[in-house]
Amino acid sequence: MRNINQVTVVGHIGNPVELSQNGILNIALATSRRWTDKTTGERQETTEWHRIIFFGEYAKVAAKHLKKGASVLIQGKIQQRQWDNNGNKQTIHELIANEFTLLDKAMGCVNRIILTGNVGANPEIRSFGNGGKQVSIGLAGTDQWKDTKGEIQTRTDWHNLVFNGRQAEVVAEHVRKGDSLYVEGHLKTESWEGAGGIKKFVTKVIVDNFTTINSRVGQPA
């Protein structure tokens, strides 16, 4: 079964736009998110940087029209890439672009992801001193396509989902390994320094709405 994997971002390009020798275009896009802290009532703002990749002829088209500082709407899917860095396993999530629109002026930013997939393990629960909960689960999303020989290829990507507040309580009580979920949320990337001073990254989906899609218990999106 092919799962939904849709990402939409609106933001500003933060790096010089240059097509690589192998025909790949790699850009960094900044999106800002504003909200009110429910505990303090204070306004908060964060900026997320998204690594976006264009391939093939589409990369050439994008390279002609995009430039540093430009406002752009980009749609695509999130993919996980892994490699070995001198014995250290590195993992990064990238947005593979399949459509872009250059904007004259963006009134705000968008950071939106929609996923469906299967839960890989029972929820991991964190409890806080104020009685709140945070729940993390891994969601496996599968994509299928035909290659140039007409053969069906399959790829599975793992997504790190984070639930807070009342949603965390619902997930902790009702969601289990093997369940199918539909989720809507926004992307958040964290970084830290690992062994040997190597910088590591993890991209999480902070879930805003979800529902189970296997006729059990869920929360309407």
PDB file of C-alpha atoms in Angstrom:
ATOM      1  CA  MET A   1       0.000   0.000   0.000  1.00  0.00           C
ATOM      2  CA  ARG A   2       1.289   3.437  -0.946  1.00  0.00           C
ATOM      3  CA  ASN A   3       1.144   5.947   1.902  1.00  0.00           C
ATOM      4  CA  ILE A   4       0.549   9.703   1.865  1.00  0.00           C
ATOM      5  CA  ASN A   5       3.689  11.825   2.215  1.00  0.00           C
ATOM      6  CA  GLN A   6       2.996  15.488   1.419  1.00  0.00           C
ATOM      7  CA  VAL A   7       4.992  18.504   2.554  1.00  0.00           C
ATOM      8  CA  THR A   8       4.209  22.166   1.848  1.00  0.00           C
ATOM      9  CA  VAL A   9       6.561  24.960   2.897  1.00  0.00           C
ATOM     10  CA  VAL A  10       6.520  28.692   2.223  1.00  0.00           C
ATOM     11  CA  GLY A  11       9.608  30.614   3.231  1.00  0.00           C
ATOM     12  CA  HIS A  12      12.799  32.357   2.157  1.00  0.00           C
ATOM     13  CA  ILE A  13      15.866  30.838   0.513  1.00  0.00           C
ATOM     14  CA  GLY A  14      18.910  31.253   2.736  1.00  0.00           C
ATOM     15  CA  ASN A  15      21.806  30.096   0.553  1.00  0.00           C
ATOM     16  CA  PRO A  16      23.232  30.897  -2.904  1.00  0.00           C
ATOM     17  CA  VAL A  17      21.435  28.799  -5.531  1.00  0.00           C
ATOM     18  CA  GLU A  18      23.951  26.765  -7.523  1.00  0.00           C
ATOM     19  CA  LEU A  19      23.402  23.628  -9.582  1.00  0.00           C
ATOM     20  CA  SER A  20      25.922  20.895  -8.727  1.00  0.00           C
ATOM     21  CA  GLN A  21      27.997  19.109 -11.364  1.00  0.00           C
ATOM     22  CA  ASN A  22      25.801  16.017 -11.068  1.00  0.00           C
ATOM     23  CA  GLY A  23      22.647  18.044 -11.744  1.00  0.00           C
ATOM     24  CA  ILE A  24      21.331  18.288  -8.184  1.00  0.00           C
ATOM     25  CA  LEU A  25      20.081  21.519  -6.627  1.00  0.00           C
ATOM     26  CA  ASN A  26      20.272  21.828  -2.847  1.00  0.00           C
ATOM     27  CA  ILE A  27      18.685  24.793  -1.092  1.00  0.00           C
ATOM     28  CA  ALA A  28      18.091  25.804   2.526  1.00  0.00           C
ATOM     29  CA  LEU A  29      14.654  27.301   3.153  1.00  0.00           C
ATOM     30  CA  ALA A  30      13.749  29.198   6.335  1.00  0.00           C
ATOM     31  CA  THR A  31      10.220  29.145   7.744  1.00  0.00           C
ATOM     32  CA  SER A  32       9.050  30.973  10.869  1.00  0.00           C
ATOM     33  CA  ARG A  33       6.315  29.870  13.253  1.00  0.00           C
ATOM     34  CA  ARG A  34       4.593  32.081  15.829  1.00  0.00           C
ATOM     35  CA  TRP A  35       2.345  30.960  18.678  1.00  0.00           C
ATOM     36  CA  THR A  36       1.222  31.867  22.187  1.00  0.00           C
ATOM     37  CA  ASP A  37       2.627  29.903  25.124  1.00  0.00           C
ATOM     38  CA  LYS A  38      -0.380  28.425  26.949  1.00  0.00           C
ATOM     39  CA  THR A  39       1.425  28.563  30.307  1.00  0.00           C
ATOM     40  CA  THR A  40       2.842  32.095  30.241  1.00  0.00           C
ATOM     41  CA  GLY A  41       0.614  33.727  27.628  1.00  0.00           C
ATOM     42  CA  GLU A  42       3.727  35.098  25.914  1.00  0.00           C
ATOM     43  CA  ARG A  43       4.185  35.169  22.155  1.00  0.00           C
ATOM     44  CA  GLN A  44       6.857  32.778  20.879  1.00  0.00           C
ATOM     45  CA  GLU A  45       8.643  32.475  17.550  1.00  0.00           C
ATOM     46  CA  THR A  46      10.984  29.874  16.081  1.00  0.00           C
ATOM     47  CA  THR A  47      12.724  29.531  12.734  1.00  0.00           C
ATOM     48  CA  GLU A  48      13.128  26.163  11.044  1.00  0.00           C
ATOM     49  CA  TRP A  49      15.607  25.438   8.267  1.00  0.00           C
ATOM     50  CA  HIS A  50      14.545  22.879   5.671  1.00  0.00           C
ATOM     51  CA  ARG A  51      16.977  21.032   3.416  1.00  0.00           C
ATOM     52  CA  ILE A  52      15.321  20.840  -0.017  1.00  0.00           C
ATOM     53  CA  ILE A  53      16.565  18.813  -2.985  1.00  0.00           C
ATOM     54  CA  PHE A  54      15.687  19.167  -6.678  1.00  0.00           C
ATOM     55  CA  PHE A  55      16.699  16.471  -9.177  1.00  0.00           C
ATOM     56  CA  GLY A  56      17.115  16.166 -12.948  1.00  0.00           C
ATOM     57  CA  GLU A  57      15.540  18.605 -15.389  1.00  0.00           C
ATOM     58  CA  TYR A  58      13.464  20.084 -12.600  1.00  0.00           C
ATOM     59  CA  ALA A  59      16.677  21.071 -10.808  1.00  0.00           C
ATOM     60  CA  LYS A  60      17.796  22.976 -13.921  1.00  0.00           C
ATOM     61  CA  VAL A  61      14.488  24.836 -14.110  1.00  0.00           C
ATOM     62  CA  ALA A  62      14.590  25.719 -10.413  1.00  0.00           C
ATOM     63  CA  ALA A  63      18.207  26.911 -10.642  1.00  0.00           C
ATOM     64  CA  LYS A  64      17.212  29.419 -13.354  1.00  0.00           C
ATOM     65  CA  HIS A  65      14.415  30.991 -11.323  1.00  0.00           C
ATOM     66  CA  LEU A  66      15.368  30.721  -7.654  1.00  0.00           C
ATOM     67  CA  LYS A  67      17.886  32.891  -5.830  1.00  0.00           C
ATOM     68  CA  LYS A  68      19.002  33.650  -2.300  1.00  0.00           C
ATOM     69  CA  GLY A  69      16.427  35.698  -0.385  1.00  0.00           C
ATOM     70  CA  ALA A  70      13.533  34.793  -2.679  1.00  0.00           C
ATOM     71  CA  SER A  71      10.119  33.884  -1.274  1.00  0.00           C
ATOM     72  CA  VAL A  72       8.939  30.537  -2.591  1.00  0.00           C
ATOM     73  CA  LEU A  73       6.256  27.892  -2.100  1.00  0.00           C
ATOM     74  CA  ILE A  74       7.614  24.358  -2.396  1.00  0.00           C
ATOM     75  CA  GLN A  75       5.729  21.069  -2.331  1.00  0.00           C
ATOM     76  CA  GLY A  76       7.205  17.598  -2.154  1.00  0.00           C
ATOM     77  CA  LYS A  77       7.807  14.674   0.171  1.00  0.00           C
ATOM     78  CA  ILE A  78      10.115  13.999   3.110  1.00  0.00           C
ATOM     79  CA  GLN A  79      12.737  11.277   2.714  1.00  0.00           C
ATOM     80  CA  GLN A  80      15.308   9.781   5.040  1.00  0.00           C
ATOM     81  CA  ARG A  81      18.919   9.475   3.885  1.00  0.00           C
ATOM     82  CA  GLN A  82      21.624   7.530   5.713  1.00  0.00           C
ATOM     83  CA  TRP A  83      25.357   7.239   5.162  1.00  0.00           C
ATOM     84  CA  ASP A  84      28.511   6.199   6.982  1.00  0.00           C
ATOM     85  CA  ASN A  85      30.866   8.948   8.144  1.00  0.00           C
ATOM     86  CA  ASN A  86      34.112   7.251   9.188  1.00  0.00           C
ATOM     87  CA  GLY A  87      32.231   4.567  11.079  1.00  0.00           C
ATOM     88  CA  ASN A  88      29.561   6.913  12.417  1.00  0.00           C
ATOM     89  CA  LYS A  89      26.066   6.349  11.067  1.00  0.00           C
ATOM     90  CA  GLN A  90      24.538   9.615   9.902  1.00  0.00           C
ATOM     91  CA  THR A  91      20.849  10.185   9.197  1.00  0.00           C
ATOM     92  CA  ILE A  92      19.153  13.222   7.725  1.00  0.00           C
ATOM     93  CA  HIS A  93      15.647  13.997   6.486  1.00  0.00           C
ATOM     94  CA  GLU A  94      15.343  15.946   3.236  1.00  0.00           C
ATOM     95  CA  LEU A  95      12.410  17.449   1.367  1.00  0.00           C
ATOM     96  CA  ILE A  96      12.394  16.112  -2.199  1.00  0.00           C
ATOM     97  CA  ALA A  97      10.746  18.859  -4.253  1.00  0.00           C
ATOM     98  CA  ASN A  98       8.259  18.104  -7.016  1.00  0.00           C
ATOM     99  CA  GLU A  99       6.723  21.567  -7.439  1.00  0.00           C
ATOM    100  CA  PHE A 100       7.646  25.177  -6.690  1.00  0.00           C
ATOM    101  CA  THR A 101       6.073  28.604  -7.119  1.00  0.00           C
ATOM    102  CA  LEU A 102       8.126  31.785  -6.924  1.00  0.00           C
ATOM    103  CA  LEU A 103       6.245  34.394  -4.885  1.00  0.00           C
ATOM    104  CA  ASP A 104       6.360  38.170  -5.286  1.00  0.00           C
ATOM    105  CA  LYS A 105       5.837  38.597  -1.560  1.00  0.00           C
ATOM    106  CA  ALA A 106       4.888  36.091   1.125  1.00  0.00           C
ATOM    107  CA  MET A 107       2.619  37.440   3.878  1.00  0.00           C
ATOM    108  CA  GLY A 108       3.647  34.596   6.166  1.00  0.00           C
ATOM    109  CA  CYS A 109       5.318  31.208   6.329  1.00  0.00           C
ATOM    110  CA  VAL A 110       3.941  27.692   5.972  1.00  0.00           C
ATOM    111  CA  ASN A 111       5.432  24.512   7.446  1.00  0.00           C
ATOM    112  CA  ARG A 112       2.972  21.676   6.892  1.00  0.00           C
ATOM    113  CA  ILE A 113       3.246  17.904   6.537  1.00  0.00           C
ATOM    114  CA  ILE A 114       0.611  15.195   6.009  1.00  0.00           C
ATOM    115  CA  LEU A 115       1.526  11.529   6.480  1.00  0.00           C
ATOM    116  CA  THR A 116      -0.056   8.114   6.639  1.00  0.00           C
ATOM    117  CA  GLY A 117       1.740   4.972   7.733  1.00  0.00           C
ATOM    118  CA  ASN A 118       2.067   2.181  10.266  1.00  0.00           C
ATOM    119  CA  VAL A 119       3.276   2.503  13.857  1.00  0.00           C
ATOM    120  CA  GLY A 120       6.559   0.635  14.337  1.00  0.00           C
ATOM    121  CA  ALA A 121       6.518   0.202  18.133  1.00  0.00           C
ATOM    122  CA  ASN A 122       4.369   0.981  21.142  1.00  0.00           C
ATOM    123  CA  PRO A 123       4.438   4.667  22.203  1.00  0.00           C
ATOM    124  CA  GLU A 124       7.344   6.021  24.257  1.00  0.00           C
ATOM    125  CA  ILE A 125       5.888   8.140  27.064  1.00  0.00           C
ATOM    126  CA  ARG A 126       7.527  11.038  28.920  1.00  0.00           C
ATOM    127  CA  SER A 127       5.823  12.499  31.980  1.00  0.00           C
ATOM    128  CA  PHE A 128       6.555  15.969  33.354  1.00  0.00           C
ATOM    129  CA  GLY A 129       6.342  17.402  36.846  1.00  0.00           C
ATOM    130  CA  ASN A 130       3.313  19.519  35.949  1.00  0.00           C
ATOM    131  CA  GLY A 131       1.358  16.392  35.016  1.00  0.00           C
ATOM    132  CA  GLY A 132       1.788  16.828  31.280  1.00  0.00           C
ATOM    133  CA  LYS A 133       2.820  14.093  28.857  1.00  0.00           C
ATOM    134  CA  GLN A 134       4.746  13.837  25.627  1.00  0.00           C
ATOM    135  CA  VAL A 135       4.575  10.740  23.450  1.00  0.00           C
ATOM    136  CA  SER A 136       6.922   9.697  20.645  1.00  0.00           C
ATOM    137  CA  ILE A 137       6.362   7.002  18.037  1.00  0.00           C
ATOM    138  CA  GLY A 138       8.000   5.917  14.800  1.00  0.00           C
ATOM    139  CA  LEU A 139       5.769   5.859  11.716  1.00  0.00           C
ATOM    140  CA  ALA A 140       6.747   3.809   8.663  1.00  0.00           C
ATOM    141  CA  GLY A 141       5.589   5.200   5.322  1.00  0.00           C
ATOM    142  CA  THR A 142       5.907   3.121   2.137  1.00  0.00           C
ATOM    143  CA  ASP A 143       6.171   4.452  -1.415  1.00  0.00           C
ATOM    144  CA  GLN A 144       5.950   2.432  -4.638  1.00  0.00           C
ATOM    145  CA  TRP A 145       6.820   3.346  -8.218  1.00  0.00           C
ATOM    146  CA  LYS A 146       7.875   1.800 -11.517  1.00  0.00           C
ATOM    147  CA  ASP A 147      11.473   2.184 -12.626  1.00  0.00           C
ATOM    148  CA  THR A 148      12.647   2.695 -16.205  1.00  0.00           C
ATOM    149  CA  LYS A 149      12.371  -1.068 -16.791  1.00  0.00           C
ATOM    150  CA  GLY A 150       8.756  -1.107 -15.656  1.00  0.00           C
ATOM    151  CA  GLU A 151       9.586  -2.987 -12.466  1.00  0.00           C
ATOM    152  CA  ILE A 152       7.891  -2.018  -9.204  1.00  0.00           C
ATOM    153  CA  GLN A 153      10.231  -0.521  -6.608  1.00  0.00           C
ATOM    154  CA  THR A 154       9.416  -0.032  -2.923  1.00  0.00           C
ATOM    155  CA  ARG A 155      10.885   2.390  -0.402  1.00  0.00           C
ATOM    156  CA  THR A 156      10.106   2.772   3.305  1.00  0.00           C
ATOM    157  CA  ASP A 157      10.893   5.931   5.283  1.00  0.00           C
ATOM    158  CA  TRP A 158      10.631   6.276   9.060  1.00  0.00           C
ATOM    159  CA  HIS A 159       9.162   9.437  10.567  1.00  0.00           C
ATOM    160  CA  ASN A 160       9.596  10.560  14.181  1.00  0.00           C
ATOM    161  CA  LEU A 161       6.197  11.689  15.496  1.00  0.00           C
ATOM    162  CA  VAL A 162       5.750  13.751  18.673  1.00  0.00           C
ATOM    163  CA  PHE A 163       2.395  14.241  20.425  1.00  0.00           C
ATOM    164  CA  ASN A 164       1.774  16.727  23.240  1.00  0.00           C
ATOM    165  CA  GLY A 165      -1.018  17.501  25.697  1.00  0.00           C
ATOM    166  CA  ARG A 166      -4.350  15.746  25.330  1.00  0.00           C
ATOM    167  CA  GLN A 167      -3.240  14.083  22.092  1.00  0.00           C
ATOM    168  CA  ALA A 168      -0.347  12.456  23.948  1.00  0.00           C
ATOM    169  CA  GLU A 169      -2.778  10.975  26.465  1.00  0.00           C
ATOM    170  CA  VAL A 170      -4.992   9.561  23.693  1.00  0.00           C
ATOM    171  CA  VAL A 171      -2.033   8.042  21.842  1.00  0.00           C
ATOM    172  CA  ALA A 172      -0.547   6.554  25.024  1.00  0.00           C
ATOM    173  CA  GLU A 173      -3.836   4.862  25.851  1.00  0.00           C
ATOM    174  CA  HIS A 174      -5.059   3.714  22.458  1.00  0.00           C
ATOM    175  CA  VAL A 175      -2.290   3.550  19.817  1.00  0.00           C
ATOM    176  CA  ARG A 176      -0.182   0.412  19.530  1.00  0.00           C
ATOM    177  CA  LYS A 177       2.410  -1.158  17.245  1.00  0.00           C
ATOM    178  CA  GLY A 178       0.943  -2.005  13.838  1.00  0.00           C
ATOM    179  CA  ASP A 179      -1.811   0.625  13.929  1.00  0.00           C
ATOM    180  CA  SER A 180      -2.292   2.814  10.852  1.00  0.00           C
ATOM    181  CA  LEU A 181      -2.356   6.580  11.362  1.00  0.00           C
ATOM    182  CA  TYR A 182      -3.161   9.724   9.417  1.00  0.00           C
ATOM    183  CA  VAL A 183      -1.325  12.757  10.837  1.00  0.00           C
ATOM    184  CA  GLU A 184      -1.038  16.468  10.126  1.00  0.00           C
ATOM    185  CA  GLY A 185       1.715  18.531  11.686  1.00  0.00           C
ATOM    186  CA  HIS A 186       4.834  20.631  11.193  1.00  0.00           C
ATOM    187  CA  LEU A 187       8.514  19.784  10.870  1.00  0.00           C
ATOM    188  CA  LYS A 188      11.073  20.539  13.572  1.00  0.00           C
ATOM    189  CA  THR A 189      14.784  19.711  13.247  1.00  0.00           C
ATOM    190  CA  GLU A 190      17.083  19.422  16.262  1.00  0.00           C
ATOM    191  CA  SER A 191      20.867  19.098  16.242  1.00  0.00           C
ATOM    192  CA  TRP A 192      23.558  18.129  18.735  1.00  0.00           C
ATOM    193  CA  GLU A 193      27.222  17.194  18.842  1.00  0.00           C
ATOM    194  CA  GLY A 194      27.832  13.457  18.911  1.00  0.00           C
ATOM    195  CA  ALA A 195      30.927  11.330  19.468  1.00  0.00           C
ATOM    196  CA  GLY A 196      34.061  12.748  17.908  1.00  0.00           C
ATOM    197  CA  GLY A 197      32.485  16.173  17.562  1.00  0.00           C
ATOM    198  CA  ILE A 198      30.294  15.045  14.664  1.00  0.00           C
ATOM    199  CA  LYS A 199      27.118  17.086  14.341  1.00  0.00           C
ATOM    200  CA  LYS A 200      23.962  14.982  14.281  1.00  0.00           C
ATOM    201  CA  PHE A 201      20.414  15.883  13.292  1.00  0.00           C
ATOM    202  CA  VAL A 202      16.939  14.553  13.946  1.00  0.00           C
ATOM    203  CA  THR A 203      13.799  15.797  12.208  1.00  0.00           C
ATOM    204  CA  LYS A 204      10.538  15.378  14.089  1.00  0.00           C
ATOM    205  CA  VAL A 205       6.917  15.773  13.047  1.00  0.00           C
ATOM    206  CA  ILE A 206       5.134  17.740  15.768  1.00  0.00           C
ATOM    207  CA  VAL A 207       1.602  16.439  15.361  1.00  0.00           C
ATOM    208  CA  ASP A 208      -1.257  18.946  15.327  1.00  0.00           C
ATOM    209  CA  ASN A 209      -4.075  16.551  14.352  1.00  0.00           C
ATOM    210  CA  PHE A 210      -4.360  12.818  13.823  1.00  0.00           C
ATOM    211  CA  THR A 211      -6.739   9.930  13.401  1.00  0.00           C
ATOM    212  CA  THR A 212      -6.348   6.178  13.341  1.00  0.00           C
ATOM    213  CA  ILE A 213      -7.373   4.644  10.028  1.00  0.00           C
ATOM    214  CA  ASN A 214      -7.859   1.067  11.151  1.00  0.00           C
ATOM    215  CA  SER A 215     -11.340   1.453  12.705  1.00  0.00           C
ATOM    216  CA  ARG A 216     -10.109   1.811  16.266  1.00  0.00           C
ATOM    217  CA  VAL A 217      -9.925   4.934  18.430  1.00  0.00           C
ATOM    218  CA  GLY A 218      -8.693   8.236  17.041  1.00  0.00           C
ATOM    219  CA  GLN A 219      -9.020  11.951  17.080  1.00  0.00           C
ATOM    220  CA  PRO A 220     -10.570  13.736  14.077  1.00  0.00           C
ATOM    221  CA  ALA A 221      -8.164  15.708  11.961  1.00  0.00           C
TER     222      ALA A 221
END
